[in-house]
Tab-separated table of C-alpha atoms in Angstrom:
chain	number	residue	atom	x	y	z
Y	1	MET	CA	-13.156	4.423	22.186
Y	2	GLN	CA	-13.703	7.082	19.571
Y	3	LEU	CA	-13.620	4.996	16.540
Y	4	ASN	CA	-13.020	7.449	13.722
Y	5	GLU	CA	-10.389	9.317	15.786
Y	6	PHE	CA	-8.684	6.103	16.339
Y	7	MET	CA	-9.045	5.113	12.543
Y	8	GLN	CA	-7.434	8.495	11.403
Y	9	SER	CA	-4.647	8.511	13.655
Y	10	PHE	CA	-3.896	4.965	12.334
Y	11	ALA	CA	-4.284	5.751	8.598
Y	12	ASP	CA	-1.710	8.519	9.297
Y	13	GLU	CA	0.577	6.209	11.082
Y	14	ILE	CA	0.763	3.741	8.169
Y	15	LYS	CA	0.297	6.419	5.466
Y	16	GLY	CA	-2.788	5.175	4.602
Y	17	HIS	CA	-5.970	7.260	3.578
Y	18	PHE	CA	-9.037	7.568	6.047
Y	19	SER	CA	-12.667	8.624	4.939
Y	20	GLU	CA	-15.320	8.954	7.554
Y	21	TYR	CA	-18.857	7.877	6.794
Y	22	ASP	CA	-20.483	8.900	9.890
Y	23	ASN	CA	-19.965	8.840	13.724
Y	24	GLU	CA	-20.052	5.114	13.695
Y	25	LYS	CA	-18.539	4.046	10.458
Y	26	SER	CA	-15.018	5.032	8.902
Y	27	VAL	CA	-12.808	3.490	6.357
Y	28	ILE	CA	-8.575	3.134	5.867
Y	29	ILE	CA	-7.382	2.217	2.375
Y	30	VAL	CA	-4.158	0.324	3.709
Y	31	PRO	CA	-1.128	0.173	1.671
Y	32	LEU	CA	0.385	-3.032	1.172
Y	33	LYS	CA	3.551	-4.625	-0.698
Y	34	ASP	CA	3.708	-4.567	-4.540
Y	35	GLU	CA	1.883	-1.260	-4.580
Y	36	ARG	CA	-1.182	-3.054	-3.797
Y	37	HIS	CA	-4.099	-1.182	-1.453
Y	38	GLN	CA	-6.680	-2.862	0.660
Y	39	THR	CA	-9.919	-1.050	1.853
Y	40	VAL	CA	-10.795	-1.899	5.396
Y	41	ILE	CA	-14.221	-0.581	7.301
Y	42	ALA	CA	-14.695	-0.704	10.756
Y	43	GLU	CA	-18.282	0.082	12.264
Y	44	ILE	CA	-19.745	0.276	15.575
Y	45	SER	CA	-22.725	-1.803	15.891
Y	46	GLU	CA	-26.178	-0.201	16.639
Y	47	ASP	CA	-26.256	-1.057	20.416
Y	48	LYS	CA	-22.341	0.459	20.609
Y	49	GLU	CA	-21.371	-2.690	22.217
Y	50	LYS	CA	-19.224	-3.947	19.187
Y	51	VAL	CA	-16.947	-3.052	16.312
Y	52	ASN	CA	-16.512	-4.848	13.452
Y	53	ILE	CA	-13.749	-4.812	11.104
Y	54	SER	CA	-14.269	-5.982	7.447
Y	55	SER	CA	-12.615	-5.968	3.848
Y	56	LYS	CA	-13.668	-7.287	0.931
Y	57	VAL	CA	-12.137	-9.991	-1.098
Y	58	CYS	CA	-14.352	-10.465	-4.045
Y	59	ASP	CA	-17.839	-11.006	-5.404
Y	60	GLU	CA	-19.415	-14.228	-4.211
Y	61	ASN	CA	-19.968	-15.174	-7.518
Y	62	GLU	CA	-16.594	-15.654	-8.275
Y	63	ASN	CA	-15.040	-19.694	-8.144
Y	64	LEU	CA	-14.883	-20.131	-4.439
Y	65	ASN	CA	-13.225	-22.978	-2.953
Y	66	ILE	CA	-15.092	-23.122	0.056
Y	67	PRO	CA	-13.066	-26.071	1.829
Y	68	GLU	CA	-10.031	-24.047	1.192
Y	69	LEU	CA	-11.508	-20.814	2.708
Y	70	LEU	CA	-12.538	-22.713	5.970
Y	71	ALA	CA	-9.280	-24.200	6.584
Y	72	GLU	CA	-7.712	-20.958	5.999
Y	73	ASN	CA	-10.052	-19.623	8.842
Y	74	HIS	CA	-8.025	-21.750	11.486
Y	75	ARG	CA	-4.834	-19.997	10.607
Y	76	HIS	CA	-6.261	-16.711	11.802
Y	77	PRO	CA	-7.218	-16.406	15.306
Y	78	PHE	CA	-8.708	-12.961	14.987
Y	79	CYS	CA	-10.494	-12.818	11.537
Y	80	LYS	CA	-12.533	-15.178	9.383
Y	81	PHE	CA	-13.861	-15.512	5.924
Y	82	ALA	CA	-17.714	-14.594	5.670
Y	83	LEU	CA	-20.145	-14.293	2.869
Y	84	SER	CA	-22.129	-10.989	3.315
Y	85	ASN	CA	-24.031	-8.836	1.125
Y	86	GLY	CA	-23.011	-10.176	-2.072
Y	87	PHE	CA	-19.198	-10.508	-1.358
Y	88	LEU	CA	-16.705	-12.640	0.491
Y	89	LYS	CA	-15.075	-10.599	3.027
Y	90	VAL	CA	-12.486	-11.206	6.051
Y	91	GLU	CA	-13.695	-9.794	8.953
Y	92	SER	CA	-13.454	-9.598	13.056
Y	93	THR	CA	-15.456	-8.353	15.612
Y	94	PHE	CA	-14.610	-7.002	19.059
Y	95	LYS	CA	-16.556	-5.747	22.364
Y	96	THR	CA	-16.062	-2.054	22.476
Y	97	LYS	CA	-15.752	-1.743	26.276
Y	98	ASN	CA	-12.580	-4.348	26.343
Y	99	ILE	CA	-10.749	-2.968	23.055
Y	100	ASP	CA	-6.983	-2.983	22.903
Y	101	GLU	CA	-6.144	-0.340	20.296
Y	102	GLU	CA	-2.639	-2.163	19.607
Y	103	LEU	CA	-4.627	-5.227	19.060
Y	104	LEU	CA	-6.854	-3.576	16.876
Y	105	LYS	CA	-3.943	-2.145	14.748
Y	106	SER	CA	-2.538	-5.556	14.312
Y	107	VAL	CA	-6.000	-7.037	13.391
Y	108	ILE	CA	-6.539	-4.204	10.831
Y	109	VAL	CA	-3.459	-5.099	8.864
Y	110	ASP	CA	-4.067	-8.874	9.410
Y	111	ILE	CA	-7.365	-8.477	7.633
Y	112	ALA	CA	-5.782	-6.072	4.919
Y	113	TYR	CA	-2.853	-8.637	3.811
Y	114	LEU	CA	-5.342	-11.924	4.114
Y	115	ALA	CA	-8.228	-10.238	2.157
Y	116	ASP	CA	-5.640	-8.788	-0.296
Y	117	ASP	CA	-3.584	-12.070	-0.482
Y	118	TRP	CA	-7.146	-14.286	-1.343
Y	119	GLU	CA	-8.461	-11.121	-3.744
Y	120	LEU	CA	-5.328	-11.870	-5.937
Y	121	LYS	CA	-5.267	-15.671	-5.741
Y	122	ILE	CA	-9.257	-15.707	-6.688
Y	123	THR	CA	-9.444	-12.624	-8.935
Y	124	GLY	CA	-5.856	-12.044	-10.193
Y	125	LYS	CA	-6.577	-8.346	-9.540
Y	126	ASP	CA	-6.399	-5.539	-7.147
Y	127	ILE	CA	-10.247	-4.620	-6.811
Y	128	PHE	CA	-10.839	-3.503	-3.464
C-alpha cells in the first residue's frame, strides 16, 4: 500500500486537505459537521508492518474522566483512546499486509468524529 497516495485520494474524495510529512507519514484535515474539522495522522511503522491512524483530542492536562473514556472504548471496535506524547488521542493500528482500504476509510472518519466529539465535550473548542 502506498500510504500517501491513498491518503491524498481519500482527502480529495471527502473534500478534505492533505499534507505529506515524508514517505511514511501524512495528514488529512477531515471536514465534519457544523463547520468543524479534525486532523487525522497516518503513519507507517519503522518496520513497515503496521499503519497507525490517530487524532488528538486534547492536552493530557485537561480534566479527563478516565472511567468514562474507558467505557467509550468498548463502543468503538476499531479505535481506542490513548495518552501519548502529552495528549489524549483516538487511534487505531492495522497490519499493512492485510489492509482493506474501505475499512481504513471508515476508521479514519470514525476516528475524526470520535476525537472531535470528545474534544468538544472536554474543551468546548475546535483545536485539532
